[in-house]
C-alpha atoms as a printed R data frame, in Angstrom:
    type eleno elety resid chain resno       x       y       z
1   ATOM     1    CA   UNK     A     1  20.039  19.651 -35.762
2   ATOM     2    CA   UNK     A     2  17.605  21.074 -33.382
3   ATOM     3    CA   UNK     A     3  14.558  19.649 -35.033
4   ATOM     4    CA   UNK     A     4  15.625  16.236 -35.624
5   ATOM     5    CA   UNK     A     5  16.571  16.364 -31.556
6   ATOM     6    CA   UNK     A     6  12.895  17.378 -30.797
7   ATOM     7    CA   UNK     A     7  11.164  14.357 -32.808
8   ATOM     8    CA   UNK     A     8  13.644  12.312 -31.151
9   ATOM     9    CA   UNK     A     9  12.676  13.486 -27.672
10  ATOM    10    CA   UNK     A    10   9.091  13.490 -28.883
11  ATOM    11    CA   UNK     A    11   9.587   9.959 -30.043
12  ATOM    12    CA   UNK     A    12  11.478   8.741 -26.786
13  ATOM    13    CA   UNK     A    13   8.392   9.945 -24.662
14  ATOM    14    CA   UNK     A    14   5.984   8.064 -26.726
15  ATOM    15    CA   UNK     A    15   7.585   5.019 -26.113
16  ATOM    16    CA   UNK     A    16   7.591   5.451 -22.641
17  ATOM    17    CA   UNK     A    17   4.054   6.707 -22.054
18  ATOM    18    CA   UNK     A    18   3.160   3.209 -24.328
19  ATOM    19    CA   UNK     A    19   4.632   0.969 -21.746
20  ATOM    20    CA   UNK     A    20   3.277   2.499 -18.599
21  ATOM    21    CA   UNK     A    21   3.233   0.004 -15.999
22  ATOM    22    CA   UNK     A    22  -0.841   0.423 -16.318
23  ATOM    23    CA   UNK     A    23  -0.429  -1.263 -19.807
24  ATOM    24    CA   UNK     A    24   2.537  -3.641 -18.774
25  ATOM    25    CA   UNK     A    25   1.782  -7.834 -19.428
26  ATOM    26    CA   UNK     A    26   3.289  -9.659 -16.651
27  ATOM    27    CA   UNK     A    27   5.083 -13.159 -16.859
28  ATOM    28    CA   UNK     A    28   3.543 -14.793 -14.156
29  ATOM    29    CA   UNK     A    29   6.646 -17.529 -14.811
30  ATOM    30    CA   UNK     A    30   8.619 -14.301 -13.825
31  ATOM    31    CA   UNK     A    31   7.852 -13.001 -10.856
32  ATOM    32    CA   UNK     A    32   9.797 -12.782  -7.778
33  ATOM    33    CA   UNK     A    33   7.868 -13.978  -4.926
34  ATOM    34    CA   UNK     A    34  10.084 -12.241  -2.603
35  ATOM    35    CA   UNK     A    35  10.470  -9.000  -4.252
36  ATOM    36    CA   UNK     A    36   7.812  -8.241  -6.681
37  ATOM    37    CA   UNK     A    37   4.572  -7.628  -4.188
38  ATOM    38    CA   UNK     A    38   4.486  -3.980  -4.848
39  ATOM    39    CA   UNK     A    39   4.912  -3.699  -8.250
40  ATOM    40    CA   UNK     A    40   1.813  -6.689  -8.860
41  ATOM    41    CA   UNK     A    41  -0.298  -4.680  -6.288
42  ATOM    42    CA   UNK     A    42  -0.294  -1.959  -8.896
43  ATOM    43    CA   UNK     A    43  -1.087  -4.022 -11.813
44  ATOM    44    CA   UNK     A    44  -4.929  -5.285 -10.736
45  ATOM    45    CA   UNK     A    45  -7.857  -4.647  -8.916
46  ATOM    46    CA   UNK     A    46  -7.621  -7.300  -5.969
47  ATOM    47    CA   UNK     A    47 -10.823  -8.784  -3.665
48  ATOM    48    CA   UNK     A    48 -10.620 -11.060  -1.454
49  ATOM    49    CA   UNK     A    49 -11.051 -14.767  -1.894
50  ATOM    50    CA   UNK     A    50 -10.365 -18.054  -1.243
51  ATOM    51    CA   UNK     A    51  -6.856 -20.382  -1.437
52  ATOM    52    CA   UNK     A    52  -7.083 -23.370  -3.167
53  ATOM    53    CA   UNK     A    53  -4.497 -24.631  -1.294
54  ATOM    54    CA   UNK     A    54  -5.516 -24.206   2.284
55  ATOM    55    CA   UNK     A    55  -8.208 -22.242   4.052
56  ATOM    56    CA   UNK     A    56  -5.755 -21.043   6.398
57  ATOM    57    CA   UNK     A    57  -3.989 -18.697   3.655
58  ATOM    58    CA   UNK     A    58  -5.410 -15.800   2.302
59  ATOM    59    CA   UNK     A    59  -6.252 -15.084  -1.193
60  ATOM    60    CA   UNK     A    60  -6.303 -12.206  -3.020
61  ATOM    61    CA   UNK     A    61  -7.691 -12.583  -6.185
62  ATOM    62    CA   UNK     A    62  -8.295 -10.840 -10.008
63  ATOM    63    CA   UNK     A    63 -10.117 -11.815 -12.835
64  ATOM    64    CA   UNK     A    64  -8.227  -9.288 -15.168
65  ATOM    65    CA   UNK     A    65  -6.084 -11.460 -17.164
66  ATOM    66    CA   UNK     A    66  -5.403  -9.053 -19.728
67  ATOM    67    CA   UNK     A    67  -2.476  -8.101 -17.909
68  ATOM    68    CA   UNK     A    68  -0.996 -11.450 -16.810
69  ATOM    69    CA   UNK     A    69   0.781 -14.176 -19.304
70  ATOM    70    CA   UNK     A    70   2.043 -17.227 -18.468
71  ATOM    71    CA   UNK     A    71   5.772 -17.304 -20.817
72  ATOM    72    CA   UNK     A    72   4.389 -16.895 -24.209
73  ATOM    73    CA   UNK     A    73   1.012 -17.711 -23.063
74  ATOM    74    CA   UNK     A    74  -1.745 -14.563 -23.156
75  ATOM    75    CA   UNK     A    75  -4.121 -15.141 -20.389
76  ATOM    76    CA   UNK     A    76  -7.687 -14.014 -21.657
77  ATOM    77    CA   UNK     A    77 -10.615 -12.034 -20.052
78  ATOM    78    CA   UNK     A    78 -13.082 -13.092 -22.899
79  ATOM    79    CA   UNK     A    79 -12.417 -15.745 -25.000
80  ATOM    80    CA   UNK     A    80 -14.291 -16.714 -28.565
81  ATOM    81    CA   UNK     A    81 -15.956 -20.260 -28.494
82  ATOM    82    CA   UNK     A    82 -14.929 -22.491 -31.405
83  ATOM    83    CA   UNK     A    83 -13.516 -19.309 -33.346
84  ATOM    84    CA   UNK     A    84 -16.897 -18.094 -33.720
85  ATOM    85    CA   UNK     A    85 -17.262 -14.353 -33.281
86  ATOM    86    CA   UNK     A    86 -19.538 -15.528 -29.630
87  ATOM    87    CA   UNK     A    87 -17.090 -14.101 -26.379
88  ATOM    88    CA   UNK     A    88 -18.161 -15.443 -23.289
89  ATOM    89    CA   UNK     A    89 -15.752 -14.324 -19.446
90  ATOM    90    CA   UNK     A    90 -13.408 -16.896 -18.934
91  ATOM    91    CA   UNK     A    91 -13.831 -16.564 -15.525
92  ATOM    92    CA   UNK     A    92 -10.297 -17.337 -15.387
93  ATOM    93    CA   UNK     A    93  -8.519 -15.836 -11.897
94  ATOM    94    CA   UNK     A    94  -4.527 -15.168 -10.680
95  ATOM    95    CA   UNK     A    95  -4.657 -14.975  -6.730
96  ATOM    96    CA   UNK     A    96  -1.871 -13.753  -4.337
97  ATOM    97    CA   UNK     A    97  -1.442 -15.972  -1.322
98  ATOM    98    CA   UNK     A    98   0.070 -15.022   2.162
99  ATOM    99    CA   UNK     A    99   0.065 -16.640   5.370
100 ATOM   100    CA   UNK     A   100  -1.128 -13.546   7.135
101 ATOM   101    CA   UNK     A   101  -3.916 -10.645   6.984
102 ATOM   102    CA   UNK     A   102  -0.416  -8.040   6.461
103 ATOM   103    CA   UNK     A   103   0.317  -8.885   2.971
104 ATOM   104    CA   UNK     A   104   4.242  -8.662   4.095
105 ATOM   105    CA   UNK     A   105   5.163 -11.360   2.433
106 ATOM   106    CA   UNK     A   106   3.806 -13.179  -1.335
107 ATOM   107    CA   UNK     A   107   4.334 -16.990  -0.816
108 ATOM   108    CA   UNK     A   108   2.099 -18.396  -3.569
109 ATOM   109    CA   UNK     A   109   0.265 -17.360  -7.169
110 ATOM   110    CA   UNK     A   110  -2.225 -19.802  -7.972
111 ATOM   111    CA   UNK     A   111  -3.778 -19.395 -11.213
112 ATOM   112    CA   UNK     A   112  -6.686 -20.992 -12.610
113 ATOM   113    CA   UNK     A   113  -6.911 -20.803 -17.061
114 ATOM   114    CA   UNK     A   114 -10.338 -22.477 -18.709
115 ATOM   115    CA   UNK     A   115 -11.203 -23.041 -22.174
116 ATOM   116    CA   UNK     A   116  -8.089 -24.562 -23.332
117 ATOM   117    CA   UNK     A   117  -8.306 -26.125 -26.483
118 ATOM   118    CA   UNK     A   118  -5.771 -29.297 -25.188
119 ATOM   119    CA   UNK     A   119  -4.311 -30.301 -21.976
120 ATOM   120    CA   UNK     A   120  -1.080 -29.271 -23.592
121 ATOM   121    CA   UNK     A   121  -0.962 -25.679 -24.232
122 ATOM   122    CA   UNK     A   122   0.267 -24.515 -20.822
123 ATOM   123    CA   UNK     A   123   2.286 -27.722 -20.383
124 ATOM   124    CA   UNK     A   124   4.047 -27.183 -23.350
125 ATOM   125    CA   UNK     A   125   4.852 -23.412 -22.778
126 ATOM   126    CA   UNK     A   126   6.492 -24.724 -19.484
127 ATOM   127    CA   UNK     A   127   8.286 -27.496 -21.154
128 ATOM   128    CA   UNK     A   128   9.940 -25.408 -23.814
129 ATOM   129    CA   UNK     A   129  11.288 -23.059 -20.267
130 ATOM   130    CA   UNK     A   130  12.222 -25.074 -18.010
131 ATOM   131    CA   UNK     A   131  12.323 -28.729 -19.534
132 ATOM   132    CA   UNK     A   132  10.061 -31.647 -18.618
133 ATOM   133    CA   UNK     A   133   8.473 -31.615 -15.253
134 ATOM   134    CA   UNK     A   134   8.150 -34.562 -12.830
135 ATOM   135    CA   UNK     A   135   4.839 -36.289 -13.426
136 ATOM   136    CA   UNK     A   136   3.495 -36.508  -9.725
137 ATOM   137    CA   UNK     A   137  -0.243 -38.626 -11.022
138 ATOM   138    CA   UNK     A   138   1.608 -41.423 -11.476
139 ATOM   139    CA   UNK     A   139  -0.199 -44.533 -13.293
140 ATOM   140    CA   UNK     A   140  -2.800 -45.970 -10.415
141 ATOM   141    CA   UNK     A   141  -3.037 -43.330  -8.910
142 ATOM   142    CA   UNK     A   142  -6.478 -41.381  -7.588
143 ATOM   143    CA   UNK     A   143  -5.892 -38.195 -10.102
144 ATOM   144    CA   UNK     A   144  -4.392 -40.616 -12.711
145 ATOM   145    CA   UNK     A   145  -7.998 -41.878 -12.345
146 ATOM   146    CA   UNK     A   146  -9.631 -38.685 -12.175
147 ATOM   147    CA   UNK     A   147  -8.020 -37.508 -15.507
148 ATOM   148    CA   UNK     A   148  -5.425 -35.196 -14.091
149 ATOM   149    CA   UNK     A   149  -1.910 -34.925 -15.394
150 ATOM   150    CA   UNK     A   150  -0.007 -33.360 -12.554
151 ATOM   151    CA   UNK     A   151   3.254 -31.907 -12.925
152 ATOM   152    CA   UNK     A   152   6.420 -30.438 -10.709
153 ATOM   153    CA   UNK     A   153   9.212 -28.582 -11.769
154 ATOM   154    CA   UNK     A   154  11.109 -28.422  -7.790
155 ATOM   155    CA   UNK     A   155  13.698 -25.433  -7.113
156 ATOM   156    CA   UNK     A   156  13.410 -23.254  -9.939
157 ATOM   157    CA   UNK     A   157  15.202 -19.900  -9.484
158 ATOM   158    CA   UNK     A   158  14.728 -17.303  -6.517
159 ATOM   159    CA   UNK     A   159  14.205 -20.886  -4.386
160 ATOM   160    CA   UNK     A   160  10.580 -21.153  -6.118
161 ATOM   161    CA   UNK     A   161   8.508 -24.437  -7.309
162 ATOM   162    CA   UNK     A   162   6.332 -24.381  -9.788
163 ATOM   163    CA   UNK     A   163   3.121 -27.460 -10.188
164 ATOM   164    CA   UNK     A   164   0.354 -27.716 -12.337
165 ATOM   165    CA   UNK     A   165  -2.868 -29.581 -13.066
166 ATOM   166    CA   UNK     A   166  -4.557 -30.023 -15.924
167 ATOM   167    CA   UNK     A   167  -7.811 -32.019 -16.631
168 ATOM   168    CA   UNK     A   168 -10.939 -31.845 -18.655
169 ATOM   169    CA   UNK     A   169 -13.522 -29.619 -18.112
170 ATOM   170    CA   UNK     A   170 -16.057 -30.319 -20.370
171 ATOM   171    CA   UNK     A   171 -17.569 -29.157 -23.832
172 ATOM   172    CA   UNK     A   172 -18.398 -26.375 -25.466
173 ATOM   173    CA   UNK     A   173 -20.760 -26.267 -28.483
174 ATOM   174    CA   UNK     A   174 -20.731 -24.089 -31.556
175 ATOM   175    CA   UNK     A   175 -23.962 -23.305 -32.738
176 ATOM   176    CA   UNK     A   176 -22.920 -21.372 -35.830
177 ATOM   177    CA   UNK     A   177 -20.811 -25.083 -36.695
178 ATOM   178    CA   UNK     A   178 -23.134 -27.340 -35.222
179 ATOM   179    CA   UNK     A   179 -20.203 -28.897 -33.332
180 ATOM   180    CA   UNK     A   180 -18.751 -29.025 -29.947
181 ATOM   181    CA   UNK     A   181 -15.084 -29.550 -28.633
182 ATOM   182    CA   UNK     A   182 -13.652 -30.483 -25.069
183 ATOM   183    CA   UNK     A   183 -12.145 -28.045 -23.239
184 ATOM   184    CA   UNK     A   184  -9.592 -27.946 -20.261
185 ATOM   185    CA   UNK     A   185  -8.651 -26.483 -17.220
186 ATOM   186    CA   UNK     A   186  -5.296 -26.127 -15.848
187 ATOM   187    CA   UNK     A   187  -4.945 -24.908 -12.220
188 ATOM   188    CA   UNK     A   188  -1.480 -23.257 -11.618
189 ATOM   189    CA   UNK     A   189   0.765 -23.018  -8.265
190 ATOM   190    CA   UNK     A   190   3.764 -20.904  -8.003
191 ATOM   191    CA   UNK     A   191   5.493 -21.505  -4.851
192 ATOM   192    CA   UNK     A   192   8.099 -20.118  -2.228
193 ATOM   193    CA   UNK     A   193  10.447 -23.272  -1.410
194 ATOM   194    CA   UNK     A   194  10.588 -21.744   2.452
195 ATOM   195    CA   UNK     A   195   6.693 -21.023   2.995
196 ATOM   196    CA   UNK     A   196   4.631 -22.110   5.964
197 ATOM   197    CA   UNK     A   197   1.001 -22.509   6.999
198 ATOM   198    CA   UNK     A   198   0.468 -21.532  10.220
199 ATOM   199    CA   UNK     A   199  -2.305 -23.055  11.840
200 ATOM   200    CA   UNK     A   200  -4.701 -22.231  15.125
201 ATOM   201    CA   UNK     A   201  -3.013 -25.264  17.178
202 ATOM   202    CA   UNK     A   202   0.369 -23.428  16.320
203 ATOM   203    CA   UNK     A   203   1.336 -26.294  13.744
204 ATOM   204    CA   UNK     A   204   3.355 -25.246  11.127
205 ATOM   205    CA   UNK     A   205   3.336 -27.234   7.571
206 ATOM   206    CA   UNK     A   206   5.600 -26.742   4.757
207 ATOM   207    CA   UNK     A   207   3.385 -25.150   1.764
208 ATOM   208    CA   UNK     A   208   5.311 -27.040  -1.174
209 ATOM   209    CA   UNK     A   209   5.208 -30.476   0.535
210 ATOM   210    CA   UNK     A   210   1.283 -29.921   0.805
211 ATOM   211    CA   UNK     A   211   0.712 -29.159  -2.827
212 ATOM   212    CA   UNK     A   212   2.809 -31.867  -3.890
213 ATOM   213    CA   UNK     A   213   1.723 -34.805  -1.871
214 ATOM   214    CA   UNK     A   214  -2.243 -33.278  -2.722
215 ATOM   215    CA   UNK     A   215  -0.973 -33.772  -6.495
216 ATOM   216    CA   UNK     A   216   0.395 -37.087  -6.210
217 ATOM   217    CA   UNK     A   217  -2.467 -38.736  -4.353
């Protein structure tokens, strides 16, 4: 009786060591904005950066995907081109946004994911959570023209927004198949419903109505 209780305690603190919060892959669809600062400030190496969505937020930004996911989508580090056995970086990057140099308060992820096979991959993922989005680059319009399919899914739960962008990138070419295949980007916004920019002048502007009349231009 005494042995089989010691593999089971040997067993029980295997598991746990295995799932250390080091090694823990985080659902970026997930996260709390609210509540879930500390525990993502543990998870990556963060520098300082820029904010896609205004230069009068501030970014803080990794390039280790390895630990992110987007639902059952692994974000990569290095990715093979065209399946050969080539890696290149992705250069792919999650950034934490706040409207102040304090870092009291996560308003924003924006994500950025290259070398996607189709401009589906992501939009699919989201579609099979949270049903179809609301197509904001509408037919005529400038990003319809640019090639962007722009997409809003409003008040998802803990009062959260979610839009993203996809569009083509470019090629990549194989030279162990003589071949190359488009690729696509897809730029990703998580936002809190109630979040501000604050600007010098002491205007305030509501960060979700920004994003979403940029994306329906």
């Amino acid at each position: 009786m005494k042995f089989k209780l010691i593999i089971i305690t040997t067993f029980t603190s295997m598991f746990f060591l295995s799932c250390s919060p080091q090694d823990k892959v985080l659902d970026v669809l997930e996260i709390n904005l609210r509540n879930d600062w500390n525990e993502l400030s543990k998870n990556a190496k963060l520098e300082q950066g820029l904010s896609d969505t205004s230069e009068y937020l501030f970014s803080y930004s990794t390039k280790n995907m390895d630990k992110f996911k987007i639902g059952e989508f692994k974000l990569l580090t290095e990715k093979s081109i065209n399946n050969s056995s080539f890696k290149i970086s992705t250069e792919n990057q999650v950034s934490f946004i706040f409207n102040d140099t304090t870092r009291s308060q996560l308003i924003e992820i924006e994500a950025e994911i290259g070398f996607l096979e189709n401009d589906r991959v992501i939009l699919d993922v989201i579609n099979k959570k949270y049903g179809k989005g609301e197509l904001l680059s509408e037919k005529g319009s400038i990003n319809e023209f640019k090639g962007r399919q722009n997409y809003l899914w409003k008040n998802l739960k803990n009062d959260q927004s979610l839009i993203i962008s996809t569009f083509l990138a470019g090629n990549t070419y194989s030279a162990e198949e003589n071949s190359s295949t488009k690729t696509y980007t897809c730029r990703f916004y998580l936002i809190d419903n109630s979040a501000e920019i604050s600007y010098p002048n002491g205007q305030r502007e509501n960060l979700l109505e920004r994003v979403v009349e940029k994306a329906s231009e």
